[in-house]
Amino acid sequence: MQPILTVISAVLPVFCLAGTGVILRQVRWLTAEADASLMRVVVNVLTPALIFHVVLGNAALRRPENLFLAPLLGYLGVAAGVGVAWLLRRRSGLTDERSQRTFAAQTGIQNYGYVPLPLVLTLFPGDSAGVLFVHNLGVDTAMWTVCLVALGHGSWHEWHRLLNPPIVAIVIAVGLNVANAEHWMPKFLLTTAEMLGACAFPLGIILIGATIADSAAELRQDFDWPTVAWASLVRLGILPALILGLAWILPVSRELKQVLMVQAAMPAAVFPIVLARHFGGHPLTAVRIVVGTSLLGFLTIPIWLKLGLWVIGSGS
């Protein structure tokens, strides 16, 4: 069985990168004014480059089961998460509807991009990272549908937001992969994509740390422990058990099981904070849940990953 130190060594760099973001913000080497431009670079350039790098030549993404089941399970995972959080929203201690809706939307979706990616790359080098990106097609779709419905602003008009550079890159890269593009594309393009892609998740996680640092002072004054406790129970307790159960019983590929295992262990996603700000939610509630589950995740992520390795039989 894979030793727990291997799991911890895969998790620690992620938290160190986030901690770097916190420190950079505190010493003002990374200003809030720089966040928007850096995030545009991450989302519009670095992440698409990383997608092309991990998808091209990926044998697992030439199998129909991974192309169709991965996004389906990504969507259903978020839908189930929001559903469970919705059922427990009134137990969270929140009294107004806006905060309760934010609790459901924020707790129901896991951090599905920049945090799980380095874990997948470290624990399962090979084709699983490409399957992760295809899985995230479903997660993105659920975020712009299920999460907005939970916030009370679900609308077909929001579907255009799915046409963003990472999603377009996934679709194009999958098509090129089926066409064996890694054999006929110029080598310098593949090398450029690899070099740009290597910058994506470190910079993305640093920006996440900086975002958390911005809310530190406010959270110290009003952390709302009951809300964070209930969100942590759902996000870091109930949902990981459900997702690992599915990974165990479903007849899906090993790569998809590995993706589900890592996704199960994740804390709450960061981007729903933006949704709460722009679609009538309660941003402070969202921030509390992200910070609380992320800090507690430092303890729970290694435990769930270790258990997940045993469940899917990857620890031998």
CSV table of C-alpha atoms in Angstrom, one decimal:
chain,number,residue,atom,x,y,z
A,1,MET,CA,0.0,0.0,0.0
A,2,GLN,CA,1.3,3.4,-0.9
A,3,PRO,CA,2.8,5.1,2.2
A,4,ILE,CA,1.0,8.0,3.7
A,5,LEU,CA,4.2,10.1,3.3
A,6,THR,CA,3.8,9.9,-0.4
A,7,VAL,CA,0.3,11.3,-0.1
A,8,ILE,CA,1.4,14.0,2.2
A,9,SER,CA,4.3,14.9,0.0
A,10,ALA,CA,1.9,15.4,-2.9
A,11,VAL,CA,-0.4,17.6,-0.8
A,12,LEU,CA,2.2,19.8,0.9
A,13,PRO,CA,3.4,21.7,-2.3
A,14,VAL,CA,-0.2,22.8,-2.9
A,15,PHE,CA,-0.5,24.3,0.5
A,16,CYS,CA,3.0,25.8,0.3
A,17,LEU,CA,2.0,27.5,-3.0
A,18,ALA,CA,-1.2,28.9,-1.4
A,19,GLY,CA,0.9,30.0,1.6
A,20,THR,CA,3.2,31.8,-0.8
A,21,GLY,CA,0.3,33.7,-2.1
A,22,VAL,CA,-0.7,34.7,1.4
A,23,ILE,CA,2.8,36.0,2.2
A,24,LEU,CA,3.1,37.8,-1.2
A,25,ARG,CA,-0.1,39.6,-0.5
A,26,GLN,CA,0.9,40.5,3.1
A,27,VAL,CA,4.2,42.0,2.0
A,28,ARG,CA,2.5,43.7,-1.0
A,29,TRP,CA,4.6,42.1,-3.6
A,30,LEU,CA,1.4,40.8,-5.2
A,31,THR,CA,-1.2,43.6,-5.1
A,32,ALA,CA,-4.9,43.2,-5.5
A,33,GLU,CA,-4.7,45.3,-8.6
A,34,ALA,CA,-2.5,42.7,-10.3
A,35,ASP,CA,-4.9,39.8,-9.6
A,36,ALA,CA,-7.2,40.5,-12.6
A,37,SER,CA,-4.5,40.6,-15.2
A,38,LEU,CA,-2.6,37.6,-13.8
A,39,MET,CA,-5.8,35.6,-13.6
A,40,ARG,CA,-6.6,36.4,-17.3
A,41,VAL,CA,-3.2,35.1,-18.2
A,42,VAL,CA,-3.8,31.9,-16.2
A,43,VAL,CA,-7.3,31.3,-17.6
A,44,ASN,CA,-6.8,32.5,-21.2
A,45,VAL,CA,-3.2,31.3,-21.9
A,46,LEU,CA,-1.5,29.1,-19.4
A,47,THR,CA,-4.5,26.7,-18.7
A,48,PRO,CA,-5.3,26.1,-22.4
A,49,ALA,CA,-1.6,25.4,-23.0
A,50,LEU,CA,-1.6,22.9,-20.1
A,51,ILE,CA,-4.7,21.3,-21.5
A,52,PHE,CA,-3.1,20.7,-24.9
A,53,HIS,CA,0.0,19.3,-23.2
A,54,VAL,CA,-1.9,16.7,-21.1
A,55,VAL,CA,-4.5,15.8,-23.7
A,56,LEU,CA,-2.5,15.3,-26.8
A,57,GLY,CA,-1.2,11.8,-27.0
A,58,ASN,CA,-3.5,10.7,-24.2
A,59,ALA,CA,-4.6,7.1,-24.9
A,60,ALA,CA,-7.3,7.2,-22.2
A,61,LEU,CA,-9.1,10.0,-24.0
A,62,ARG,CA,-9.4,7.9,-27.1
A,63,ARG,CA,-11.8,5.6,-25.2
A,64,PRO,CA,-15.5,6.7,-25.5
A,65,GLU,CA,-16.2,5.8,-21.9
A,66,ASN,CA,-13.8,8.5,-20.6
A,67,LEU,CA,-15.1,11.1,-23.1
A,68,PHE,CA,-18.7,10.6,-22.1
A,69,LEU,CA,-18.8,9.3,-18.5
A,70,ALA,CA,-16.1,11.7,-17.1
A,71,PRO,CA,-18.1,14.9,-17.8
A,72,LEU,CA,-21.4,13.2,-16.8
A,73,LEU,CA,-20.0,12.2,-13.4
A,74,GLY,CA,-18.5,15.7,-13.0
A,75,TYR,CA,-21.9,17.2,-13.5
A,76,LEU,CA,-23.7,14.7,-11.3
A,77,GLY,CA,-21.1,15.1,-8.5
A,78,VAL,CA,-21.8,18.8,-8.3
A,79,ALA,CA,-25.5,18.4,-8.5
A,80,ALA,CA,-25.4,15.9,-5.7
A,81,GLY,CA,-23.2,18.1,-3.6
A,82,VAL,CA,-25.5,21.1,-4.0
A,83,GLY,CA,-28.5,18.9,-3.3
A,84,VAL,CA,-27.0,17.6,0.0
A,85,ALA,CA,-26.0,21.1,1.0
A,86,TRP,CA,-29.4,22.4,0.1
A,87,LEU,CA,-31.1,19.9,2.4
A,88,LEU,CA,-28.9,20.9,5.3
A,89,ARG,CA,-28.8,24.7,4.7
A,90,ARG,CA,-31.2,25.5,7.5
A,91,ARG,CA,-29.1,23.6,10.0
A,92,SER,CA,-26.1,25.7,9.2
A,93,GLY,CA,-27.1,28.5,11.6
A,94,LEU,CA,-27.8,30.9,8.7
A,95,THR,CA,-31.1,32.6,9.0
A,96,ASP,CA,-31.6,34.6,5.8
A,97,GLU,CA,-32.4,33.0,2.5
A,98,ARG,CA,-29.5,34.7,0.6
A,99,SER,CA,-26.9,33.2,3.0
A,100,GLN,CA,-28.6,29.8,2.9
A,101,ARG,CA,-28.6,29.7,-0.9
A,102,THR,CA,-24.9,30.7,-0.8
A,103,PHE,CA,-24.2,27.9,1.6
A,104,ALA,CA,-25.7,25.4,-0.8
A,105,ALA,CA,-24.0,26.7,-3.9
A,106,GLN,CA,-20.6,27.2,-2.3
A,107,THR,CA,-20.5,23.9,-0.3
A,108,GLY,CA,-21.7,21.8,-3.2
A,109,ILE,CA,-18.9,22.3,-5.6
A,110,GLN,CA,-15.3,21.2,-4.9
A,111,ASN,CA,-12.1,22.8,-5.9
A,112,TYR,CA,-11.8,21.0,-9.2
A,113,GLY,CA,-8.9,22.7,-11.1
A,114,TYR,CA,-5.7,24.1,-9.7
A,115,VAL,CA,-5.6,22.1,-6.5
A,116,PRO,CA,-6.5,18.6,-7.7
A,117,LEU,CA,-4.3,18.8,-10.8
A,118,PRO,CA,-0.9,18.7,-9.1
A,119,LEU,CA,-2.2,15.9,-6.9
A,120,VAL,CA,-3.3,13.9,-10.0
A,121,LEU,CA,0.0,14.6,-11.7
A,122,THR,CA,2.0,13.5,-8.6
A,123,LEU,CA,0.0,10.4,-7.6
A,124,PHE,CA,-1.0,9.2,-11.0
A,125,PRO,CA,1.5,10.3,-13.7
A,126,GLY,CA,0.2,9.4,-17.1
A,127,ASP,CA,-3.2,9.8,-18.7
A,128,SER,CA,-5.3,10.7,-15.6
A,129,ALA,CA,-4.6,14.4,-15.9
A,130,GLY,CA,-6.3,14.6,-19.3
A,131,VAL,CA,-9.3,12.7,-17.9
A,132,LEU,CA,-9.5,15.3,-15.1
A,133,PHE,CA,-9.9,18.1,-17.6
A,134,VAL,CA,-12.7,16.3,-19.5
A,135,HIS,CA,-14.3,15.5,-16.1
A,136,ASN,CA,-14.2,19.3,-15.4
A,137,LEU,CA,-16.3,20.0,-18.5
A,138,GLY,CA,-19.2,18.6,-16.5
A,139,VAL,CA,-18.2,20.4,-13.3
A,140,ASP,CA,-18.1,23.7,-15.2
A,141,THR,CA,-21.5,23.1,-16.7
A,142,ALA,CA,-23.0,22.3,-13.3
A,143,MET,CA,-21.4,25.5,-11.8
A,144,TRP,CA,-23.2,27.7,-14.4
A,145,THR,CA,-26.5,25.8,-14.1
A,146,VAL,CA,-27.0,24.0,-10.7
A,147,CYS,CA,-25.0,26.5,-8.6
A,148,LEU,CA,-26.8,29.5,-10.2
A,149,VAL,CA,-30.2,27.8,-9.6
A,150,ALA,CA,-29.2,27.4,-6.0
A,151,LEU,CA,-28.4,31.1,-5.8
A,152,GLY,CA,-31.8,31.8,-7.4
A,153,HIS,CA,-30.5,33.1,-10.7
A,154,GLY,CA,-30.5,30.1,-13.0
A,155,SER,CA,-31.0,31.2,-16.5
A,156,TRP,CA,-30.3,29.9,-20.0
A,157,HIS,CA,-28.7,33.3,-20.7
A,158,GLU,CA,-25.7,32.2,-18.6
A,159,TRP,CA,-24.8,29.3,-20.8
A,160,HIS,CA,-22.6,31.5,-23.0
A,161,ARG,CA,-20.2,31.6,-20.1
A,162,LEU,CA,-19.3,28.0,-20.8
A,163,LEU,CA,-17.6,29.3,-24.0
A,164,ASN,CA,-14.4,30.2,-22.2
A,165,PRO,CA,-10.8,29.5,-23.3
A,166,PRO,CA,-10.2,26.4,-21.1
A,167,ILE,CA,-13.5,24.7,-22.2
A,168,VAL,CA,-12.8,25.5,-25.9
A,169,ALA,CA,-9.2,24.2,-25.5
A,170,ILE,CA,-10.5,20.9,-24.0
A,171,VAL,CA,-12.9,20.4,-27.0
A,172,ILE,CA,-10.2,21.2,-29.6
A,173,ALA,CA,-7.5,19.2,-27.8
A,174,VAL,CA,-9.8,16.1,-27.6
A,175,GLY,CA,-10.5,16.3,-31.3
A,176,LEU,CA,-6.8,16.7,-32.1
A,177,ASN,CA,-5.9,13.8,-29.8
A,178,VAL,CA,-8.4,11.5,-31.6
A,179,ALA,CA,-6.6,12.6,-34.9
A,180,ASN,CA,-3.2,11.7,-33.4
A,181,ALA,CA,-2.0,15.3,-33.7
A,182,GLU,CA,1.0,14.7,-31.5
A,183,HIS,CA,2.6,12.8,-34.4
A,184,TRP,CA,2.1,15.5,-37.0
A,185,MET,CA,2.1,18.8,-35.1
A,186,PRO,CA,5.3,20.8,-35.1
A,187,LYS,CA,7.5,19.8,-32.2
A,188,PHE,CA,8.1,23.4,-31.1
A,189,LEU,CA,4.3,24.0,-30.6
A,190,LEU,CA,4.1,21.0,-28.3
A,191,THR,CA,7.2,22.2,-26.4
A,192,THR,CA,5.8,25.7,-26.1
A,193,ALA,CA,2.5,24.3,-24.7
A,194,GLU,CA,4.4,22.2,-22.2
A,195,MET,CA,6.5,25.2,-21.0
A,196,LEU,CA,3.5,27.5,-20.7
A,197,GLY,CA,1.3,24.9,-19.1
A,198,ALA,CA,3.9,24.2,-16.4
A,199,CYS,CA,3.2,27.8,-15.1
A,200,ALA,CA,-0.6,27.3,-14.9
A,201,PHE,CA,-1.3,25.6,-11.5
A,202,PRO,CA,1.5,27.2,-9.5
A,203,LEU,CA,0.4,30.7,-10.4
A,204,GLY,CA,-3.3,29.8,-10.1
A,205,ILE,CA,-2.7,28.4,-6.5
A,206,ILE,CA,-0.7,31.5,-5.6
A,207,LEU,CA,-3.6,33.7,-6.6
A,208,ILE,CA,-6.0,31.6,-4.6
A,209,GLY,CA,-3.7,32.1,-1.5
A,210,ALA,CA,-3.7,35.9,-2.2
A,211,THR,CA,-7.5,35.9,-2.4
A,212,ILE,CA,-7.8,34.1,0.9
A,213,ALA,CA,-5.4,36.6,2.5
A,214,ASP,CA,-7.6,39.5,1.5
A,215,SER,CA,-10.4,38.2,3.7
A,216,ALA,CA,-8.2,37.2,6.7
A,217,ALA,CA,-8.9,40.4,8.8
A,218,GLU,CA,-12.7,40.2,8.3
A,219,LEU,CA,-12.8,36.5,9.0
A,220,ARG,CA,-10.9,36.9,12.3
A,221,GLN,CA,-13.6,39.2,13.5
A,222,ASP,CA,-16.6,37.1,12.3
A,223,PHE,CA,-15.7,33.6,11.3
A,224,ASP,CA,-19.1,32.0,12.0
A,225,TRP,CA,-18.0,28.6,13.3
A,226,PRO,CA,-21.4,26.8,13.0
A,227,THR,CA,-21.6,27.6,9.3
A,228,VAL,CA,-18.1,26.5,8.7
A,229,ALA,CA,-18.6,23.3,10.7
A,230,TRP,CA,-21.7,22.3,8.7
A,231,ALA,CA,-20.0,23.1,5.4
A,232,SER,CA,-17.0,21.1,6.4
A,233,LEU,CA,-19.2,18.1,7.4
A,234,VAL,CA,-20.8,18.2,4.0
A,235,ARG,CA,-17.8,19.0,1.8
A,236,LEU,CA,-15.1,17.1,3.7
A,237,GLY,CA,-17.2,14.3,5.2
A,238,ILE,CA,-20.5,13.3,3.6
A,239,LEU,CA,-19.6,14.0,-0.1
A,240,PRO,CA,-16.2,12.3,-0.1
A,241,ALA,CA,-17.8,9.2,1.3
A,242,LEU,CA,-20.5,9.3,-1.4
A,243,ILE,CA,-18.0,9.9,-4.3
A,244,LEU,CA,-15.6,7.2,-3.1
A,245,GLY,CA,-18.5,4.8,-2.9
A,246,LEU,CA,-19.3,5.6,-6.5
A,247,ALA,CA,-15.7,5.2,-7.6
A,248,TRP,CA,-15.7,1.8,-5.9
A,249,ILE,CA,-18.9,0.4,-7.4
A,250,LEU,CA,-19.0,2.0,-10.9
A,251,PRO,CA,-17.5,0.0,-13.8
A,252,VAL,CA,-15.5,2.9,-15.1
A,253,SER,CA,-11.8,3.2,-16.2
A,254,ARG,CA,-9.0,3.3,-13.7
A,255,GLU,CA,-8.1,6.8,-14.8
A,256,LEU,CA,-11.6,8.0,-14.1
A,257,LYS,CA,-11.6,6.3,-10.7
A,258,GLN,CA,-8.4,8.1,-9.9
A,259,VAL,CA,-9.9,11.4,-10.8
A,260,LEU,CA,-13.0,10.8,-8.7
A,261,MET,CA,-10.8,9.8,-5.8
A,262,VAL,CA,-8.9,13.1,-5.9
A,263,GLN,CA,-12.0,15.2,-6.5
A,264,ALA,CA,-13.7,13.6,-3.5
A,265,ALA,CA,-11.0,14.9,-1.1
A,266,MET,CA,-11.1,18.5,-2.3
A,267,PRO,CA,-12.3,21.5,-0.2
A,268,ALA,CA,-14.8,24.0,-1.5
A,269,ALA,CA,-14.0,25.8,-4.8
A,270,VAL,CA,-13.0,29.4,-4.9
A,271,PHE,CA,-14.8,30.7,-7.9
A,272,PRO,CA,-18.3,30.5,-6.4
A,273,ILE,CA,-17.2,33.5,-4.3
A,274,VAL,CA,-17.4,35.5,-7.5
A,275,LEU,CA,-20.8,33.9,-8.3
A,276,ALA,CA,-22.1,35.0,-4.9
A,277,ARG,CA,-20.9,38.6,-5.5
A,278,HIS,CA,-22.5,38.9,-9.0
A,279,PHE,CA,-25.7,36.8,-8.6
A,280,GLY,CA,-27.3,37.9,-5.4
A,281,GLY,CA,-25.5,35.6,-2.9
A,282,HIS,CA,-23.7,36.4,0.3
A,283,PRO,CA,-20.0,36.7,-0.4
A,284,LEU,CA,-18.8,36.6,3.2
A,285,THR,CA,-20.5,33.3,3.7
A,286,ALA,CA,-18.8,31.9,0.6
A,287,VAL,CA,-15.4,33.2,1.8
A,288,ARG,CA,-15.9,31.6,5.2
A,289,ILE,CA,-16.7,28.2,3.7
A,290,VAL,CA,-13.7,28.4,1.3
A,291,VAL,CA,-11.3,29.3,4.0
A,292,GLY,CA,-12.7,27.0,6.6
A,293,THR,CA,-12.8,23.9,4.4
A,294,SER,CA,-9.4,24.7,2.9
A,295,LEU,CA,-7.7,25.0,6.3
A,296,LEU,CA,-9.4,21.8,7.6
A,297,GLY,CA,-8.5,20.2,4.2
A,298,PHE,CA,-4.9,20.3,5.2
A,299,LEU,CA,-5.8,17.5,7.7
A,300,THR,CA,-8.5,15.7,5.8
A,301,ILE,CA,-7.1,15.6,2.2
A,302,PRO,CA,-4.3,13.1,3.1
A,303,ILE,CA,-6.8,10.9,5.0
A,304,TRP,CA,-9.3,10.8,2.1
A,305,LEU,CA,-6.6,10.3,-0.5
A,306,LYS,CA,-5.1,7.4,1.5
A,307,LEU,CA,-8.5,5.9,1.9
A,308,GLY,CA,-9.3,6.4,-1.7
A,309,LEU,CA,-6.1,4.7,-2.8
A,310,TRP,CA,-7.3,1.7,-0.8
A,311,VAL,CA,-10.8,1.9,-2.2
A,312,ILE,CA,-9.8,1.9,-5.9
A,313,GLY,CA,-7.0,-0.6,-5.4
A,314,SER,CA,-4.2,1.8,-6.4
A,315,GLY,CA,-2.2,1.4,-3.3
A,316,SER,CA,-0.5,-1.8,-4.1
